[in-house]
Structures are given as C-alpha cells and as structure tokens.
Coordinates of C-alpha atoms in Angstrom, one line a residue:
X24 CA 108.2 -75.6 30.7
X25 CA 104.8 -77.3 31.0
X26 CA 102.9 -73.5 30.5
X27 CA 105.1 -73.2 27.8
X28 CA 103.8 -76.6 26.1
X29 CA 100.3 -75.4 26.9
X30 CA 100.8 -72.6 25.4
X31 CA 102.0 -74.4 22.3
X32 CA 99.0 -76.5 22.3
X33 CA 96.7 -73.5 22.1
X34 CA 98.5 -72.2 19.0
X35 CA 98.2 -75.1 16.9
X36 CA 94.5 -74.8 18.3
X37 CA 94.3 -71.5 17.5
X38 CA 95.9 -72.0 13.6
X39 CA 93.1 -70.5 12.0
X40 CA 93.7 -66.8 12.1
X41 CA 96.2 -64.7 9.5
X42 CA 95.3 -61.8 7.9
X43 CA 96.9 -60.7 4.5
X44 CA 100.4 -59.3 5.9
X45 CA 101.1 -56.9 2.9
X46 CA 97.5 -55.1 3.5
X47 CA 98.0 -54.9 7.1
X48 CA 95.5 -52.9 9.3
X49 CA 95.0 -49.9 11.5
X50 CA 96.4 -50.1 15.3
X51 CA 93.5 -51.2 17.5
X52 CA 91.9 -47.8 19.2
X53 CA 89.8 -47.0 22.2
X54 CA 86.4 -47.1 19.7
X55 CA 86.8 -49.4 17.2
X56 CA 86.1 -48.2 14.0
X57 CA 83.2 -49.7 11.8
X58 CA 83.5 -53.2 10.0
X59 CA 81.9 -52.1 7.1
X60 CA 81.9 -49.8 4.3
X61 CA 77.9 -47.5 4.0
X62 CA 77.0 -48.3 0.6
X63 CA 74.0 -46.5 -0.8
X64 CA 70.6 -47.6 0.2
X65 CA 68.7 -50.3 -1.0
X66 CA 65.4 -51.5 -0.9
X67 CA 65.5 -54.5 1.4
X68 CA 65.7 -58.1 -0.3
X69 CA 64.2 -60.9 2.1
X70 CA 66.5 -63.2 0.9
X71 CA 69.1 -61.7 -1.9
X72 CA 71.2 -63.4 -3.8
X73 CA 74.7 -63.0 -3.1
X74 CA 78.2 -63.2 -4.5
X75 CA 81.3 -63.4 -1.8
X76 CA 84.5 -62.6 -3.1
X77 CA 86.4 -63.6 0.3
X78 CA 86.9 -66.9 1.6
X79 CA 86.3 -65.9 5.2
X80 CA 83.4 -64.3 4.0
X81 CA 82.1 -67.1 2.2
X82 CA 82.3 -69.4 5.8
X83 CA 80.1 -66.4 7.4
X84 CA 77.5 -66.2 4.8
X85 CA 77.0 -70.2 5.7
X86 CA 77.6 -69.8 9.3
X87 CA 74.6 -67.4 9.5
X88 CA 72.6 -69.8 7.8
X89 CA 72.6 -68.1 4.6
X90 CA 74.5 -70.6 2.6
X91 CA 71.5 -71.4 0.0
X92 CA 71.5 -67.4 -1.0
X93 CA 75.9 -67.5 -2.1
X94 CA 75.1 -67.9 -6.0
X95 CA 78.8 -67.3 -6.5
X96 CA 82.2 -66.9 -4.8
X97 CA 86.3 -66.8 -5.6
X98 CA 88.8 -69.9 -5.8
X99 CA 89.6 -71.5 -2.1
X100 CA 86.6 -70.6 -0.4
X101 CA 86.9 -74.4 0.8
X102 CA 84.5 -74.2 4.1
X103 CA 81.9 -75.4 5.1
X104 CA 82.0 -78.3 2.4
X105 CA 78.7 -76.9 0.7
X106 CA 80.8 -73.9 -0.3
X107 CA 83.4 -75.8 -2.9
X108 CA 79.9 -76.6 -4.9
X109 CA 79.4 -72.5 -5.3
X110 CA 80.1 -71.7 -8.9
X111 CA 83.4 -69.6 -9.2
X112 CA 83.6 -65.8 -10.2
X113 CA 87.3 -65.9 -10.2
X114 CA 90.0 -65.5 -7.1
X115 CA 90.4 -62.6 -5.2
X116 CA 92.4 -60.2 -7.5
X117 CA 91.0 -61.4 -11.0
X118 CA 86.7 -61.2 -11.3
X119 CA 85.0 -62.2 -14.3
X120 CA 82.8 -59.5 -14.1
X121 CA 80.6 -61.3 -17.2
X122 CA 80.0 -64.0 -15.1
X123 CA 79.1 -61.7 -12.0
X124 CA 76.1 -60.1 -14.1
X125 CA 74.9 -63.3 -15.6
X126 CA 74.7 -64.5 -11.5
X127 CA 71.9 -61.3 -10.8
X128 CA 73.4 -60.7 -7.4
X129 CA 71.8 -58.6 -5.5
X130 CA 74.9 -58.2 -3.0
X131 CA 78.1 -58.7 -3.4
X132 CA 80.7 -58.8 -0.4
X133 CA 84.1 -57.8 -0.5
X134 CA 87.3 -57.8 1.7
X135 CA 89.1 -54.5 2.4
X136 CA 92.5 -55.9 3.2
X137 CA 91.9 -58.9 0.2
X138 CA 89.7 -57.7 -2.5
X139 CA 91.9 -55.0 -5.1
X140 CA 89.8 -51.3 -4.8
X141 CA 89.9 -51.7 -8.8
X142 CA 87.6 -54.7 -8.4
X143 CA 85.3 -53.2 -6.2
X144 CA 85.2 -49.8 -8.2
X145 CA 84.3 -51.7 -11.0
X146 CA 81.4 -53.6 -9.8
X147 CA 80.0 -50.5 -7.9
X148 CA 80.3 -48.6 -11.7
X149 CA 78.3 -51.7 -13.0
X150 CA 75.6 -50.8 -10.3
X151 CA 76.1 -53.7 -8.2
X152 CA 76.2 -53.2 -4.9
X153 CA 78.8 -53.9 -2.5
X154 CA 79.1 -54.0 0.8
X155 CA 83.2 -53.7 2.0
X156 CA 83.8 -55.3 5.6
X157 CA 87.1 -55.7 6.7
X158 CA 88.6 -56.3 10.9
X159 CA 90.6 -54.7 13.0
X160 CA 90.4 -56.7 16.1
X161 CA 89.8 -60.2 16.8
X162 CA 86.5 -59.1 18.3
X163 CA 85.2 -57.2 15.1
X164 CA 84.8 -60.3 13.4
X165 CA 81.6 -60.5 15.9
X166 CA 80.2 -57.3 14.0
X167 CA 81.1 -58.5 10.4
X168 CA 78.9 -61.7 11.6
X169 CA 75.8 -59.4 12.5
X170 CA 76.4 -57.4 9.4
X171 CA 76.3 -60.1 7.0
X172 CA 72.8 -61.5 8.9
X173 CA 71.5 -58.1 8.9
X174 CA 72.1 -58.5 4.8
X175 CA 71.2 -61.8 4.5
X176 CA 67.9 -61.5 6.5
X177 CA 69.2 -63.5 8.9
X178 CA 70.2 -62.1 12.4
X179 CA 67.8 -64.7 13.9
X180 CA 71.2 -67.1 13.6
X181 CA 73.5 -64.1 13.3
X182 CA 73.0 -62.6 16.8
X183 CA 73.4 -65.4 19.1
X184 CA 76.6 -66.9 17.1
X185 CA 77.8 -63.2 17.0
X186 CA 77.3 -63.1 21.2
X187 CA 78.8 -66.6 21.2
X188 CA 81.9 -65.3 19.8
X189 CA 82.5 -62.1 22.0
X190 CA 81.1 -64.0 25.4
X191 CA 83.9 -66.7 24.6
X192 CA 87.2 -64.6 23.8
X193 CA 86.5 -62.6 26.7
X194 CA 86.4 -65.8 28.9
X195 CA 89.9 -66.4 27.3
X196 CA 91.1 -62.8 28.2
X197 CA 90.2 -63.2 31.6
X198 CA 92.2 -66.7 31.5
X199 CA 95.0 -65.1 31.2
X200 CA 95.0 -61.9 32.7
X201 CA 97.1 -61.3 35.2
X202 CA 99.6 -64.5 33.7
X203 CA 103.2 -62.9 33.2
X204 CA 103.3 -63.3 29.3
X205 CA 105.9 -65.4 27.4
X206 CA 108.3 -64.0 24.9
X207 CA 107.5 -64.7 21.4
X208 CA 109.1 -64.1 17.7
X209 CA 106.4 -64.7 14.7
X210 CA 108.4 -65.5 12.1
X211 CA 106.3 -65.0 9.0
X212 CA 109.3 -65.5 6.2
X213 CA 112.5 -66.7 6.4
X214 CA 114.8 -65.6 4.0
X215 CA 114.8 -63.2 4.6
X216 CA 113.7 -62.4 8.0
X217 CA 110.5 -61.2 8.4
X218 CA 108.2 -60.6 11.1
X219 CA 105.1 -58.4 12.3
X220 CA 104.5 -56.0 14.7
X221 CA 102.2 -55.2 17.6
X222 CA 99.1 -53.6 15.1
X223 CA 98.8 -56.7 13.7
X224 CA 96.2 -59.0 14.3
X225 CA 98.6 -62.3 14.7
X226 CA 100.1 -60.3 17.7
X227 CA 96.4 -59.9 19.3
X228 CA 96.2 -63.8 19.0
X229 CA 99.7 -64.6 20.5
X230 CA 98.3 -62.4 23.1
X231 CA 95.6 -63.9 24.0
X232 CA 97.2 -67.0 24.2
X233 CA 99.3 -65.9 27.1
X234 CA 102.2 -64.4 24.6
X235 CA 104.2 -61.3 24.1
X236 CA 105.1 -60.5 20.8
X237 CA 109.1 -59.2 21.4
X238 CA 109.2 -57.0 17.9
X239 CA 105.4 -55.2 18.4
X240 CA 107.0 -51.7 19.0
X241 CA 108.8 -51.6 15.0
X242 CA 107.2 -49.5 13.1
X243 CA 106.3 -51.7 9.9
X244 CA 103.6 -53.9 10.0
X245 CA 106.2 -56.8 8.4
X246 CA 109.4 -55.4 9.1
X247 CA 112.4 -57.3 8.2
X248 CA 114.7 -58.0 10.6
X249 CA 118.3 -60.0 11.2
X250 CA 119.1 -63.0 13.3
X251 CA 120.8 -60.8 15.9
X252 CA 117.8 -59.1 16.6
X253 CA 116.0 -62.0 17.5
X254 CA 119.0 -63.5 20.1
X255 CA 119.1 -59.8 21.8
X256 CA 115.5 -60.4 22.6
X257 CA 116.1 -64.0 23.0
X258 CA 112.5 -65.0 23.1
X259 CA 111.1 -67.8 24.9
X260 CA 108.8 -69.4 22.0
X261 CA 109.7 -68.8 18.2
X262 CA 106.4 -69.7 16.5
X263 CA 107.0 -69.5 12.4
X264 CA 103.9 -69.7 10.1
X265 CA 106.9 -69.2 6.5
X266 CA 105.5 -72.3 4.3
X267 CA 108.2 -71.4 2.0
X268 CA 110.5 -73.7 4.2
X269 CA 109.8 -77.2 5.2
X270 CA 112.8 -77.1 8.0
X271 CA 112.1 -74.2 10.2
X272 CA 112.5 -75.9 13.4
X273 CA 115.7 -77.5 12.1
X274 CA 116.9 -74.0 11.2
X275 CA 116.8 -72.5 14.4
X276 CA 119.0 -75.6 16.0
X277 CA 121.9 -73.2 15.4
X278 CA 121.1 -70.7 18.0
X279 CA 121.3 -72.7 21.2
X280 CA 121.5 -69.5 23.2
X281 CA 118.1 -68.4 22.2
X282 CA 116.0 -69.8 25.0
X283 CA 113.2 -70.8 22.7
X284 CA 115.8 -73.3 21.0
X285 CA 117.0 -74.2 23.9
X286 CA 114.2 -75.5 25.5
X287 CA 112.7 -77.2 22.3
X288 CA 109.7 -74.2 21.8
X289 CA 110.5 -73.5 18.3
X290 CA 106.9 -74.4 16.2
X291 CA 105.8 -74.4 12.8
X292 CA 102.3 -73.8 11.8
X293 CA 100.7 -73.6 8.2
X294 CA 99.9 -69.9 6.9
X295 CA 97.5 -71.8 4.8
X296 CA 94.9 -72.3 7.5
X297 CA 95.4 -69.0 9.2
X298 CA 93.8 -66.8 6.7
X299 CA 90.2 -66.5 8.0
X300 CA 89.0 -64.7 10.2
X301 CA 85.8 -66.3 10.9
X302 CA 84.0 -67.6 14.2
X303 CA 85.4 -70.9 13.6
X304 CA 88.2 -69.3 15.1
X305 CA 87.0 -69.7 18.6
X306 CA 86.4 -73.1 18.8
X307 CA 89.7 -74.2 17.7
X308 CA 91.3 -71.6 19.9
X309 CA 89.4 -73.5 23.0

C-alpha cells in the first residue's frame, strides 16, 4: 500500500504531460524517428523573429532563452508568465494569417499532432517558413529543445537543458527498473468509457512511474471500453484525467471488487495541465 501511495504522489507530480488523444502518435521504435519536419533552407537569422503556434512550444522558445524573439503566439500559451504578454495570432485550429504577415516572422513553429495541415499549408504557400516538430517519446522532447535553440541561435542554453532532461529521466528509469509494475487503467473519458493504449505517450509516463498500463495491447489509440473490461483486469490504481466529471473517484465506489477501489487508489488529475510536453515535465515528475 505505501508504494502504491508513492506512486500516487509521483503522478500528481508528474501532471504535466498529455498529448492530443484524437491525433495520437506512432508506436515508439528501435530509432526514433526525427522531431522535426526539413523545411527548405534558409539563410541563417542570428536572432529571427518568431511566431509559435503551440503552447508547449511557446514554454521552449523561453526555456531556451529565446523568449524576447516570440513576436506572436496562439490562445493558452500561459507559461512562463512573460508568454501571456505575446500578442495573439489566434488558437491552434483558427490563424489570422493577416496578423501573421503584419508580425514579419521569420519562423514560425508548428505542432504536428496540434496544429491543422491546412494551417500550416497555408503559411508555407504565403512563403513563411515553418518548421513542424512533433514527439514520439518522452525523450524526444530533449531533441525538439535543441531544435528550437539551433533556430533560435541559441543552443548555448539549448544544449545543456536538453542533456539536463535526458540525464534525469534516465535516472528515473533506472529507479524503477527491475520494480514489479502496478496495474493501472487511464481513464481519459467517462461516459462513455474511454482509455488509451500502450503507443501512447500517457502509457510511457505511467511507466516510468513504476506502472503498467492494463489496456496497452488494444489496438486504438483511445479505444472505448466497458466497465467489465476494467474489473477482468482489475487494476491496482485507476488514475482518470476526464474533466468532464467532477466525481470520478465517487463513481468508481461502486466496484468494490476492483482492487484499485478497494484499497482507496482511484485519482483524479486535471487534463488541463497535462498538455505539454515541455522540460518542465521533469522537474515536477522528481
């Protein structure tokens, strides 16, 4: 019981990782595949102005110590504080693309899994250039940091916060290597049922964490599923991130013979603050 508590404690802690579920990404592989998009050359800008049309990538710009270059980015890029005074463009499925112009960006950055291909295609066609990044892997978000430096003209910052990043998840792998995981249902919705699978990068987290996610063999990357699939696996911690319902731990009081209910490891955490995958990521997972 107390491992599973700790456990707990390092979810909350870790609270700041979801990836949009509908856009899902590629199964991990033996050779990762690249972070980013090749865009056509450019002649290299010391410092160029740039337009962010993620949230997440919004944070890295500043994180690599290029915050004073992001001329213009998309509604609830929220972090650092500096970033809420960026003027907006828009959110991340409708760009004034008016605005964008009158900004002169000399880069733009765009999110595979977030930003619509429409968007992007229209930019490119306006001869802006954009550079695409997107993760698979926890770990890649180490390689979108040393892209975005490499753009920015910063990898003097970039570098070291990009070996930060890698040098500390692998201390938490080796944490818990060798631990005999805990069962665990991600409930992402709740009516209906939904969860995710093993290709998704929530299950890489619950991992890490010393978790097994019990539906990472379906097929879809959000499968929907019934109640009586989660009892026959009867999982040991049921960690829900469906802000749609204010009572998920209350909900699962029913089903006594699930162990997770049982034992009182049913947790709630906001989707809200899961939805960037950014180095910040690390330091709340320690």
């Amino acid at each position: 019981m107390m491992r599973v508590r700790a456990l707990h404690r390092r979810w909350l802690s870790a609270a700041l990782w979801w990836m949009t579920l509908c856009a899902g990404h590629p199964a991990a592989s033996a050779t990762p595949a690249p972070v980013s998009q090749a865009v056509p050359a450019s002649p290299r800008i010391a410092s160029p102005r740039i337009v962010s049309l993620a949230p997440n990538l919004t944070e890295i710009v500043f994180a690599v110590g290029a915050g004073d270059q992001l001329v213009g980015t998309i509604e609830y890029s929220d972090y650092p504080a500096a970033a809420r005074r960026v003027p907006r463009i828009g959110d991340a499925f409708l760009v004034d693309f008016e605005r964008v112009l009158a900004l002169r960006p000399d880069l733009i950055l765009a999110w595979e899994s977030g930003t619509p291909k429409a968007v992007i295609e229209r930019l490119r066609s306006l001869r802006l250039r954009v550079q695409v990044f997107s993760t698979y892997r926890v770990i890649d978000v180490a390689g979108v940091v040393r892209d975005i430096g490499e753009l920015a003209g910063t990898r003097n910052v970039a570098e070291p916060l990009a070996q930060q990043f890698e040098q500390g998840f692998e201390q938490l792998r080796q944490e818990y290597r060798g631990r005999a995981p805990l069962r665990t249902f991600i409930e992402i919705n709740a009516r209906p049922l939904y969860t995710v699978n093993g290709k998704q990068i929530l299950s890489e987290i619950v991992a890490l964490c010393g978790g097994h996610n019990v539906f990472d063999s379906l097929n879809d990357l959000a499968p929907q599923i019934g109640v009586e699939a989660v009892i026959a696996q009867n999982p040991q911690v049921i960690l829900s991130v469906d802000e749609t319902s204010t009572e998920v731990i209350e909900e699962w009081q029913r089903w006594q013979g699930i162990e997770a209910v049982r034992t009182g490891n049913v947790f709630s955490l906001p989707a809200n603050e899961l939805a960037r995958a950014t180095t910040r990521l690390l330091v709340l997972v320690k």
